[in-house]
Short mmCIF file of C-alpha atoms in Angstrom, two decimals:
data_model
loop_
_atom_site.label_atom_id
_atom_site.label_comp_id
_atom_site.label_asym_id
_atom_site.label_seq_id
_atom_site.Cartn_x
_atom_site.Cartn_y
_atom_site.Cartn_z
CA MET A 1 49.96 19.97 -37.10
CA LEU A 2 46.84 19.56 -38.93
CA GLU A 3 47.01 16.99 -41.80
CA ALA A 4 44.81 15.71 -43.78
CA PHE A 5 43.60 11.91 -43.83
CA PRO A 6 45.89 11.01 -40.54
CA ALA A 7 45.26 7.49 -38.82
CA GLU A 8 44.78 8.83 -35.35
CA PRO A 9 42.87 12.16 -34.38
CA TYR A 10 44.47 15.34 -33.96
CA ARG A 11 44.40 16.26 -30.35
CA LEU A 12 46.18 19.13 -28.30
CA LEU A 13 45.41 17.56 -25.08
CA ALA A 14 45.56 14.12 -23.68
CA GLU A 15 42.78 12.41 -22.51
CA ASP A 16 44.31 13.00 -18.46
CA GLY A 17 44.78 17.18 -19.62
CA THR A 18 48.29 16.72 -20.26
CA LEU A 19 49.65 18.66 -22.98
CA MET A 20 50.64 16.33 -26.10
CA SER A 21 54.20 16.03 -27.16
CA GLY A 22 55.56 18.94 -29.13
CA ALA A 23 52.08 20.65 -28.55
CA SER A 24 51.48 24.15 -27.59
CA VAL A 25 48.56 26.46 -26.21
CA THR A 26 48.40 30.08 -27.19
CA ARG A 27 45.18 30.76 -25.22
CA SER A 28 45.36 33.49 -22.36
CA PRO A 29 43.84 32.29 -18.98
CA ALA A 30 40.94 34.41 -19.48
CA GLN A 31 39.95 32.72 -22.94
CA LEU A 32 40.53 28.87 -21.15
CA ARG A 33 38.30 30.43 -18.31
CA GLU A 34 35.61 31.12 -21.14
CA LEU A 35 35.56 27.84 -23.04
CA TRP A 36 34.92 26.03 -19.67
CA GLN A 37 32.29 28.39 -18.43
CA ASP A 38 30.39 27.69 -22.36
CA MET A 39 31.25 24.01 -22.07
CA THR A 40 29.35 23.70 -18.29
CA THR A 41 26.58 26.05 -19.76
CA VAL A 42 26.14 23.35 -22.36
CA ARG A 43 26.06 20.38 -19.68
CA GLU A 44 23.78 22.37 -16.88
CA PHE A 45 21.46 23.02 -19.79
CA ASP A 46 20.90 19.66 -21.05
CA ARG A 47 20.17 19.08 -17.18
CA LYS A 48 18.06 21.70 -16.72
CA LEU A 49 15.86 20.76 -20.04
CA ILE A 50 16.01 17.22 -18.98
CA THR A 51 13.87 18.28 -16.18
CA LEU A 52 11.44 20.35 -17.78
CA LEU A 53 10.43 17.36 -20.45
CA ARG A 54 9.78 15.44 -17.82
CA GLN A 55 7.55 17.78 -16.19
CA GLY A 56 6.02 17.96 -19.45
CA ARG A 57 6.62 21.49 -20.11
CA THR A 58 8.25 21.02 -23.54
CA THR A 59 7.84 18.08 -25.29
CA PHE A 60 10.83 16.98 -27.44
CA TYR A 61 14.66 17.52 -26.53
CA ALA A 62 17.82 16.15 -27.91
CA GLN A 63 20.73 15.19 -25.21
CA ALA A 64 24.64 16.65 -25.96
CA SER A 65 25.94 15.67 -22.69
CA GLY A 66 30.09 14.50 -23.89
CA MET A 67 29.84 16.43 -27.07
CA GLU A 68 30.48 19.77 -25.65
CA ALA A 69 33.74 20.16 -26.32
CA THR A 70 32.95 19.84 -30.01
CA GLN A 71 29.96 21.83 -29.94
CA ILE A 72 31.67 24.67 -28.20
CA GLY A 73 35.11 24.31 -29.94
CA ILE A 74 33.01 24.83 -33.55
CA ALA A 75 31.36 28.02 -31.58
CA ARG A 76 35.08 29.73 -30.98
CA GLY A 77 36.37 28.65 -34.05
CA ILE A 78 34.58 30.40 -36.49
CA ARG A 79 33.83 34.26 -36.80
CA ALA A 80 30.24 34.36 -34.46
CA GLY A 81 27.35 36.33 -36.30
CA HIS A 82 29.38 36.58 -39.83
CA ASP A 83 29.72 33.09 -40.73
CA TRP A 84 26.21 31.15 -41.35
CA ILE A 85 25.41 28.16 -39.61
CA TRP A 86 23.60 25.00 -41.02
CA GLY A 87 23.65 22.81 -37.55
CA TYR A 88 21.02 19.49 -36.75
CA TYR A 89 18.86 19.37 -33.94
CA ARG A 90 21.38 18.58 -31.28
CA ASP A 91 23.56 21.80 -31.76
CA HIS A 92 22.23 23.88 -29.03
CA GLY A 93 25.86 24.24 -27.49
CA ILE A 94 26.75 25.73 -30.78
CA ALA A 95 24.10 28.02 -30.20
CA LEU A 96 24.82 29.00 -26.80
CA GLY A 97 28.41 29.38 -27.60
CA ILE A 98 28.14 31.71 -30.48
CA GLY A 99 25.91 33.79 -28.66
CA VAL A 100 22.18 33.06 -28.73
CA PRO A 101 20.77 33.99 -25.55
CA ILE A 102 19.42 31.71 -23.60
CA GLU A 103 15.79 32.93 -23.30
CA GLU A 104 15.60 33.12 -26.73
CA LEU A 105 16.52 29.15 -26.72
CA VAL A 106 14.27 28.07 -23.59
CA ALA A 107 11.36 30.22 -25.53
CA GLN A 108 11.95 28.31 -28.43
CA MET A 109 11.71 24.89 -26.51
CA LEU A 110 8.53 26.36 -24.96
CA GLY A 111 6.82 27.25 -28.00
CA ALA A 112 5.96 30.46 -25.87
CA ASN A 113 4.77 34.03 -27.17
CA THR A 114 8.64 35.18 -26.74
CA ASP A 115 9.68 32.84 -29.13
CA PRO A 116 11.09 34.70 -32.41
CA ASN A 117 9.46 31.61 -34.25
CA ARG A 118 6.03 32.29 -32.36
CA GLY A 119 5.83 28.58 -31.69
CA ARG A 120 5.45 27.22 -35.11
CA GLN A 121 8.52 25.18 -34.97
CA MET A 122 9.20 22.02 -33.52
CA PRO A 123 10.37 22.23 -29.64
CA HIS A 124 14.33 22.25 -29.55
CA HIS A 125 14.75 23.18 -33.60
CA PRO A 126 15.92 26.89 -33.01
CA GLY A 127 17.31 29.60 -35.11
CA SER A 128 18.76 32.87 -34.84
CA ARG A 129 18.93 35.64 -37.70
CA SER A 130 21.34 37.51 -35.69
CA ARG A 131 23.49 34.94 -35.13
CA ARG A 132 23.29 33.44 -38.62
CA PHE A 133 22.30 30.24 -37.27
CA VAL A 134 20.13 28.58 -39.14
CA SER A 135 16.99 26.55 -37.83
CA SER A 136 17.57 23.28 -38.09
CA SER A 137 15.36 19.81 -39.02
CA SER A 138 14.15 16.73 -37.89
CA SER A 139 14.73 15.20 -41.55
CA ILE A 140 18.47 13.74 -41.37
CA ALA A 141 21.08 15.54 -43.47
CA ASN A 142 18.22 17.63 -45.51
CA GLN A 143 20.63 20.98 -44.23
CA VAL A 144 23.62 19.83 -46.50
CA PRO A 145 22.44 20.64 -50.10
CA PRO A 146 21.32 24.37 -49.07
CA ALA A 147 24.49 25.13 -46.88
CA ALA A 148 26.17 23.74 -50.10
CA GLY A 149 24.18 26.48 -52.17
CA MET A 150 24.92 28.95 -49.98
CA ALA A 151 29.04 28.30 -49.67
CA MET A 152 28.37 28.57 -53.68
CA ALA A 153 26.51 31.92 -53.64
CA GLN A 154 29.66 33.32 -51.06
CA ARG A 155 31.93 32.10 -53.59
CA TYR A 156 30.12 33.70 -56.32
CA LEU A 157 29.77 37.13 -54.49
CA GLY A 158 33.17 37.38 -53.27
CA THR A 159 32.32 37.46 -49.49
CA ASP A 160 34.68 36.10 -46.53
CA GLU A 161 31.91 34.47 -45.29
CA VAL A 162 32.30 30.70 -45.04
CA THR A 163 29.91 28.27 -44.34
CA ILE A 164 29.68 25.94 -41.35
CA CYS A 165 27.20 22.36 -42.19
CA THR A 166 27.16 20.08 -38.98
CA PHE A 167 25.41 16.40 -39.21
CA GLY A 168 25.97 13.04 -36.83
CA ASP A 169 27.75 10.25 -38.49
CA GLY A 170 24.05 8.72 -39.43
CA ALA A 171 23.67 11.60 -42.01
CA THR A 172 26.80 10.39 -43.92
CA SER A 173 24.65 7.87 -44.85
CA GLU A 174 21.72 9.48 -46.64
CA GLY A 175 21.39 10.61 -50.12
CA ASP A 176 21.46 14.58 -49.55
CA TRP A 177 24.54 14.55 -47.78
CA HIS A 178 26.30 12.84 -51.16
CA ALA A 179 24.45 15.33 -53.33
CA GLY A 180 25.40 18.38 -51.12
CA VAL A 181 29.34 17.29 -50.50
CA ASN A 182 29.64 16.42 -54.33
CA MET A 183 27.72 19.48 -55.16
CA ALA A 184 29.99 22.04 -53.17
CA ALA A 185 33.23 19.76 -53.95
CA VAL A 186 32.55 20.19 -57.54
CA ASN A 187 31.88 23.92 -57.53
CA ASP A 188 34.84 24.40 -55.16
CA ALA A 189 32.16 26.19 -52.54
CA PRO A 190 33.66 27.50 -48.96
CA CYS A 191 31.70 24.92 -47.10
CA LEU A 192 33.32 23.49 -43.74
CA PHE A 193 31.44 20.05 -43.42
CA ILE A 194 31.55 18.97 -39.72
CA CYS A 195 30.51 15.18 -38.47
CA GLU A 196 29.96 15.33 -35.00
CA ASN A 197 30.35 11.91 -34.70
CA ASN A 198 29.12 10.51 -31.33
CA GLN A 199 29.15 6.90 -32.60
CA TRP A 200 25.58 6.37 -32.14
CA ALA A 201 22.70 7.16 -35.33
CA ILE A 202 19.92 6.59 -32.61
CA SER A 203 20.26 2.61 -31.94
CA THR A 204 22.69 1.87 -34.89
CA ALA A 205 26.37 1.77 -33.86
CA VAL A 206 28.63 3.79 -36.64
CA HIS A 207 30.19 0.51 -37.56
CA HIS A 208 26.58 -1.07 -38.61
CA GLN A 209 25.73 2.14 -40.90
CA THR A 210 28.78 2.48 -43.02
CA ARG A 211 31.48 0.35 -44.05
CA SER A 212 34.13 3.12 -44.05
CA GLU A 213 37.22 3.03 -41.53
CA SER A 214 35.99 6.53 -40.97
CA ILE A 215 33.89 9.35 -41.88
CA HIS A 216 36.54 11.91 -42.47
CA ILE A 217 38.06 9.31 -45.03
CA LYS A 218 34.59 9.77 -46.99
CA ALA A 219 35.82 13.14 -48.31
CA ARG A 220 38.26 10.99 -50.79
CA ALA A 221 35.14 10.39 -52.92
CA TYR A 222 34.64 13.91 -53.69
CA GLY A 223 38.13 14.94 -54.19
CA ILE A 224 38.04 17.36 -50.93
CA PRO A 225 40.65 16.68 -47.70
CA GLY A 226 39.62 14.96 -44.84
CA TYR A 227 40.65 16.11 -41.51
CA TYR A 228 40.25 14.14 -37.86
CA VAL A 229 40.36 15.87 -34.41
CA ASP A 230 39.49 14.55 -31.03
CA GLY A 231 36.00 15.81 -30.36
CA ASN A 232 36.82 15.91 -26.57
CA ASP A 233 39.63 17.89 -26.87
CA VAL A 234 38.17 21.95 -26.98
CA LEU A 235 41.03 23.14 -28.01
CA ALA A 236 41.84 20.94 -30.90
CA VAL A 237 38.57 21.25 -32.24
CA GLN A 238 38.80 24.69 -31.74
CA GLU A 239 42.07 25.03 -33.48
CA ALA A 240 40.77 22.70 -36.37
CA VAL A 241 37.81 24.91 -37.13
CA SER A 242 39.68 28.47 -37.22
CA THR A 243 42.53 26.95 -39.11
CA LEU A 244 40.32 25.32 -41.82
CA THR A 245 37.82 28.56 -42.25
CA ASP A 246 40.78 30.82 -42.40
CA GLN A 247 41.93 28.43 -45.14
CA MET A 248 38.66 28.65 -47.17
CA ARG A 249 38.35 32.40 -46.27
CA ALA A 250 41.85 32.61 -48.40
CA GLY A 251 40.44 31.14 -51.35
CA GLY A 252 40.25 27.52 -50.16
CA GLY A 253 37.20 24.74 -51.39
CA PRO A 254 35.32 22.84 -48.98
CA VAL A 255 36.67 19.92 -46.37
CA LEU A 256 35.38 17.46 -43.86
CA LEU A 257 36.20 17.24 -40.77
CA GLU A 258 35.17 14.78 -38.28
CA CYS A 259 35.26 15.04 -34.87
CA LEU A 260 35.11 11.88 -32.33
CA THR A 261 32.93 11.98 -29.77
CA TYR A 262 30.44 10.50 -27.58
CA ARG A 263 27.09 10.78 -26.68
CA VAL A 264 26.44 10.28 -23.21
CA GLY A 265 22.58 10.96 -22.88
CA SER A 266 19.93 9.23 -24.71
CA HIS A 267 19.08 10.46 -28.51
CA SER A 268 16.21 12.44 -27.48
CA ASN A 269 13.12 11.18 -24.81
CA ALA A 270 12.10 9.20 -27.97
CA ASP A 271 15.13 6.89 -26.81
CA ALA A 272 15.09 6.37 -22.87
CA ASP A 273 18.67 5.21 -23.38
CA ALA A 274 18.64 3.47 -19.82
CA GLU A 275 16.06 1.24 -20.70
CA LYS A 276 17.42 -0.04 -23.78
CA THR A 277 19.85 -2.74 -24.82
CA TYR A 278 21.49 -1.11 -27.75
CA ARG A 279 24.52 -0.10 -26.12
CA SER A 280 25.95 -1.38 -22.98
CA ARG A 281 26.43 0.19 -19.81
CA ASP A 282 29.87 -0.34 -19.58
CA GLU A 283 30.66 1.75 -22.91
CA VAL A 284 28.78 4.24 -21.76
CA LYS A 285 30.29 4.28 -17.97
CA SER A 286 33.89 4.26 -20.23
CA TRP A 287 32.89 7.28 -22.14
CA THR A 288 31.74 9.45 -18.86
CA GLY A 289 35.09 8.70 -17.90
CA ARG A 290 36.68 10.69 -20.49
CA ASP A 291 34.94 13.92 -19.86
CA PRO A 292 35.57 16.88 -21.90
CA ILE A 293 35.12 19.10 -19.27
CA VAL A 294 37.27 17.38 -16.93
CA ARG A 295 40.17 17.11 -19.31
CA LEU A 296 39.75 20.98 -19.95
CA GLU A 297 40.04 21.41 -16.00
CA ARG A 298 43.10 19.10 -15.47
CA PHE A 299 45.03 21.34 -18.29
CA MET A 300 43.89 24.54 -16.46
CA ALA A 301 44.91 23.03 -13.24
CA SER A 302 48.31 22.34 -14.80
CA GLN A 303 48.61 26.01 -15.93
CA GLY A 304 47.48 27.44 -12.22
CA LEU A 305 44.06 28.17 -13.17
CA GLU A 306 42.33 25.54 -11.33
CA ILE A 307 38.63 25.40 -10.71
CA GLY A 308 37.84 24.79 -7.12
CA ALA A 309 34.40 23.49 -5.76
CA GLU A 310 33.26 26.76 -4.66
CA GLU A 311 33.72 28.30 -8.14
CA ARG A 312 32.26 25.49 -9.75
CA ALA A 313 29.27 25.28 -7.63
CA ALA A 314 28.63 29.11 -7.96
CA GLU A 315 28.77 28.93 -11.98
CA VAL A 316 26.39 25.91 -11.82
CA THR A 317 24.03 28.12 -9.76
CA ARG A 318 24.55 31.31 -12.00
CA ILE A 319 23.71 28.68 -15.20
CA HIS A 320 20.60 27.27 -13.30
CA SER A 321 19.30 30.94 -12.55
CA LEU A 322 19.43 32.21 -15.73
CA ILE A 323 17.57 29.02 -17.26
CA ASP A 324 15.31 29.48 -14.40
CA SER A 325 14.58 33.25 -15.21
CA ALA A 326 14.37 32.19 -18.79
CA VAL A 327 11.78 29.88 -18.14
CA GLN A 328 9.28 31.78 -16.07
CA LYS A 329 9.71 35.07 -18.59
CA ALA A 330 8.24 32.45 -21.40
CA GLU A 331 5.95 31.07 -19.19
CA GLU A 332 4.59 34.81 -18.29
CA SER A 333 4.16 35.13 -21.78
CA GLY A 334 1.83 32.49 -22.77
CA GLN A 335 1.62 30.58 -25.98
CA PRO A 336 0.60 32.16 -29.07
CA ASP A 337 -3.21 31.09 -30.20
CA TRP A 338 -4.91 30.58 -33.35
CA ARG A 339 -4.66 33.97 -34.80
CA ILE A 340 -1.12 33.02 -35.74
CA MET A 341 -2.07 31.23 -38.66
CA PHE A 342 -2.72 33.87 -40.72
CA GLU A 343 0.11 36.41 -39.79
CA ASP A 344 4.00 37.01 -40.92
CA VAL A 345 2.97 35.55 -44.29
CA TYR A 346 0.98 38.13 -46.31
CA GLY A 347 0.93 41.96 -45.78
CA ASP A 348 -2.34 42.10 -47.06
CA LEU A 349 -4.76 39.06 -46.54
CA PRO A 350 -6.12 37.13 -49.27
CA VAL A 351 -9.71 37.61 -49.25
CA HIS A 352 -10.28 33.56 -48.90
CA LEU A 353 -8.19 34.08 -45.56
CA ARG A 354 -10.03 36.92 -44.17
CA TRP A 355 -13.02 34.80 -44.93
CA GLN A 356 -11.40 31.35 -43.35
CA TYR A 357 -10.32 33.98 -40.30
CA ASP A 358 -13.97 35.33 -39.81
CA HIS A 359 -15.17 31.95 -39.86
CA LEU A 360 -12.39 30.53 -37.41
CA ARG A 361 -13.24 33.42 -35.02
CA ALA A 362 -16.79 32.78 -34.88
CA GLU A 363 -16.00 29.48 -33.80
CA GLN A 364 -14.11 30.62 -31.05
CA LEU A 365 -16.38 33.20 -29.90
CA ALA A 366 -19.37 30.81 -30.14
CA GLY A 367 -17.23 28.12 -28.02
CA GLN A 368 -16.61 30.77 -25.74
CA GLU A 369 -19.94 31.45 -25.03
CA GLY A 370 -20.42 27.92 -24.83
CA THR A 371 -18.14 27.27 -21.70
CA ARG A 372 -19.68 30.06 -19.91
#
């Protein structure tokens, strides 16, 4: 049973995939298989995008390998397309889990003409209007205050929507985080703050950036409940998110949920982890051995739903094919040119911008003439 401020993280599955004592799982075989497919998609998306990064076909990427259970558990615990998500730059797993198309994500990461933002946003910072997934920012914790504001509006309007605001452990030491959580708390706003605690803020370990014994315990300072789940147990994360959002729809205020997980890969391409010494290889190896996908597979096998080698290989091939097709489509669409600077802001372009447009166009044409 989910309880506030526990000493140990809530889990339904032990690390070996066995059901915890007293726990029960009500998901159907089809639902379990969908969770497995979603988590596998996030893992393979990471692998394919890292290859594109190393080939110079995109310029920024932040891995989520090892965190698949947290992100898919969140995505599958909310009402996708109904609730609003203010995520952070590593949340492509949530985006995939709520149904943002792979083609849309890839186009954003390549800055292609098929990108809904038309290449204006930094790579790997996607958003989706239809899925209510707000574009992320690289500035740590700056999504927290506006997320609190959106939840206050939901309370004021009396909707049954809730706001989900995710962040890493490092964000909880930022001023914006404190301001946003405090604002939501005093206004009783239906905001579910979720810390994806992967234990490293780039190269700073969590115990070096906070003296708190945990992240969820910080909720006490704001007078709201703090919950703690095993972020490598997708079933526990999904259940916790679903339970807490249901409580908020029934009139409950904000809560803080900490999902304990681990970032197996690099922070981003700005941090070639294998070449760094900020964490030991033994530590990484230890958490690699606590693979959230393997844990679910072992549980499914115990229920007579074993994922065989052929099925796994076929699923990986299918996902890679989808990504390859998305990359081809994005690259064939080309990249936006200089004209987008003058588009999508004004219905009627002001005079001074028309002059700048004509001036720039003349320069472009002269440049083209000079190269002939």
